[in-house]
PDB file of C-alpha atoms in Angstrom:
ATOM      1  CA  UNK A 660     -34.749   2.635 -14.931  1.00  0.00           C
ATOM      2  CA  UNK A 661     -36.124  -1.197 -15.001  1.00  0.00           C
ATOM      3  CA  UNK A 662     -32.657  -1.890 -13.765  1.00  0.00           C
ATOM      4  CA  UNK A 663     -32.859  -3.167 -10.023  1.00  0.00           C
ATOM      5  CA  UNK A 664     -31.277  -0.967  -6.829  1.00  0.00           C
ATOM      6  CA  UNK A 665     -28.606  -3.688  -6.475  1.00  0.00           C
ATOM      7  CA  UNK A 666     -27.725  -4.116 -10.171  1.00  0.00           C
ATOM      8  CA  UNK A 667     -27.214  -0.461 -10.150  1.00  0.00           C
ATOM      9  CA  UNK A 668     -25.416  -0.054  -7.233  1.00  0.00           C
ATOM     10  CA  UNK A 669     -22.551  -2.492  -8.355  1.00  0.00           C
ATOM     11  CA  UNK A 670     -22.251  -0.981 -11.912  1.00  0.00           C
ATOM     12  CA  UNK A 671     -22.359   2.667 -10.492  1.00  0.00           C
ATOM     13  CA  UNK A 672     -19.454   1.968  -7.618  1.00  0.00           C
ATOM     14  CA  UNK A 673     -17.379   0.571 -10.499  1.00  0.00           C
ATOM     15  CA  UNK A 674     -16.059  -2.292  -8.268  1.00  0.00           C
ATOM     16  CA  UNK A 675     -16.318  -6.006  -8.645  1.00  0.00           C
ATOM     17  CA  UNK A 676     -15.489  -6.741  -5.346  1.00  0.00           C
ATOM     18  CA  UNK A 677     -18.350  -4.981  -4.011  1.00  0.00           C
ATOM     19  CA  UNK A 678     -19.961  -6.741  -0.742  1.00  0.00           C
ATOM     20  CA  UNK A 679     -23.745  -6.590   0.308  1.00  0.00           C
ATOM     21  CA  UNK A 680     -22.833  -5.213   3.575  1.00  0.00           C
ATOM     22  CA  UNK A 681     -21.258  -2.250   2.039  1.00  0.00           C
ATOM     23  CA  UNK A 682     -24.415  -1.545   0.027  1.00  0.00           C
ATOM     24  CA  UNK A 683     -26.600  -2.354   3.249  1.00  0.00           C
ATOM     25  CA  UNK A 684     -24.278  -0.130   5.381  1.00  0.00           C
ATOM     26  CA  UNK A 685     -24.661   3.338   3.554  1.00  0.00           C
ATOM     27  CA  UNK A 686     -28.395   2.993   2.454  1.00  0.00           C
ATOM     28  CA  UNK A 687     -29.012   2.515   6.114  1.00  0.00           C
ATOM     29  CA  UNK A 688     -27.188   5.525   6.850  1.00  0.00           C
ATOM     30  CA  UNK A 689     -28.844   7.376   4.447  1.00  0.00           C
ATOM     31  CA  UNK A 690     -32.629   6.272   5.493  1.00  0.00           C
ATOM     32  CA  UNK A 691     -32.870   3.842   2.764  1.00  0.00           C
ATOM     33  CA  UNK A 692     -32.976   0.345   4.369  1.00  0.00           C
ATOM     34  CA  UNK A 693     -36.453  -1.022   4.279  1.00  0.00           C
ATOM     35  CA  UNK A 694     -35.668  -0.988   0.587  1.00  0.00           C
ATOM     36  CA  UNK A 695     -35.150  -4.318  -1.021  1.00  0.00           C
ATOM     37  CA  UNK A 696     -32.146  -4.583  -3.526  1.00  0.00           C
ATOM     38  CA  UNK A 697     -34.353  -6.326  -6.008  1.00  0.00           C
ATOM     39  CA  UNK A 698     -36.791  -3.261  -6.200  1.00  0.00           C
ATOM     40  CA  UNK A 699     -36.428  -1.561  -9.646  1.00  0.00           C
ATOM     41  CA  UNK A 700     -35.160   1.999 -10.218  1.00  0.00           C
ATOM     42  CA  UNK A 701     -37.811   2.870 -12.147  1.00  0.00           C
ATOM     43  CA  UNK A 702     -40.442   1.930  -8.545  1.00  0.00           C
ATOM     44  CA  UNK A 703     -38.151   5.079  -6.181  1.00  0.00           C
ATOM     45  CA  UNK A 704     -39.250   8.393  -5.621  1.00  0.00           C
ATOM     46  CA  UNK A 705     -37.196  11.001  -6.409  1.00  0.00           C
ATOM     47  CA  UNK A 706     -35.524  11.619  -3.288  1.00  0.00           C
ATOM     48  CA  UNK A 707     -34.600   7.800  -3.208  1.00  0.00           C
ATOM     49  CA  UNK A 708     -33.139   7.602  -6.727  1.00  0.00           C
ATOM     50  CA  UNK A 709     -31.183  11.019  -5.412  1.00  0.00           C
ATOM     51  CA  UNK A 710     -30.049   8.490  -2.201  1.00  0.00           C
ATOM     52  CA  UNK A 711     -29.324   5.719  -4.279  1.00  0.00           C
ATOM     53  CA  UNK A 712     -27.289   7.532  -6.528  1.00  0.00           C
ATOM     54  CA  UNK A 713     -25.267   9.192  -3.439  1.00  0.00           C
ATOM     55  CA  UNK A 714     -25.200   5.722  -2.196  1.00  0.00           C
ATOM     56  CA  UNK A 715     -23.192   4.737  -5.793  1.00  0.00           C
ATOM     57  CA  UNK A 716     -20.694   7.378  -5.536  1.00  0.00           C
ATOM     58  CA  UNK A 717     -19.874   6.582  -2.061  1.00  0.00           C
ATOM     59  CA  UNK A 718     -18.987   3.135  -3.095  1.00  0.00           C
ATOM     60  CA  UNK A 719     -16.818   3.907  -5.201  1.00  0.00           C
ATOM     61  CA  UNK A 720     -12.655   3.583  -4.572  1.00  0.00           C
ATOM     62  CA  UNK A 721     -11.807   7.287  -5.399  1.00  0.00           C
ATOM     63  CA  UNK A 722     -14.856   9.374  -4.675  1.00  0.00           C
ATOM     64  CA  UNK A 723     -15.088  12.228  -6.782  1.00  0.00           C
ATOM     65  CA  UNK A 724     -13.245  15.681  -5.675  1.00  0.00           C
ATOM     66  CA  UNK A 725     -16.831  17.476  -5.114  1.00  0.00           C
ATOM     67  CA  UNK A 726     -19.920  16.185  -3.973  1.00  0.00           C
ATOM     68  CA  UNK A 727     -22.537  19.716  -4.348  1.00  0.00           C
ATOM     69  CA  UNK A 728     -26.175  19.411  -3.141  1.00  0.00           C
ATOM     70  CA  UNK A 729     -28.981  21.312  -3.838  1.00  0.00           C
ATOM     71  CA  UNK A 730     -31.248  21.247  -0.157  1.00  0.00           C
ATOM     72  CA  UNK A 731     -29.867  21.101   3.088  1.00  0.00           C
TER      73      UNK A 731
END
């Protein structure tokens, strides 16, 4: 959790040749960018951390088969 948003961004899209515009792209769509990439984990609320880690899975290559959520 005292990992930052960016640092966990790139390890949880499993891609090296991840770009800063991708990232910047999908946690705008998802209401998420006034955040700064340098803020820690550990500083989100839960519905951000739930957004970021969205935002990880969509940055992935192969996205997984099933996404399920739990609120509308």
């Amino acid at each position: 959790d005292n990992v930052s948003l960016l640092n966990y961004l790139v390890s949880a899209s499993h891609r090296s040749d991840i770009k800063h515009y991708e990232i910047e792209t999908i946690l705008s769509t998802l209401g998420l960018d006034e955040l700064a990439l340098n803020t820690k984990m550990a500083d989100l609320s839960g519905g951000e951390k739930t957004k970021a880690i969205i935002t990880g899975l969509l940055l992935r290559k192969t996205l997984p088969t099933v996404l399920g959520f739990g609120e509308p």
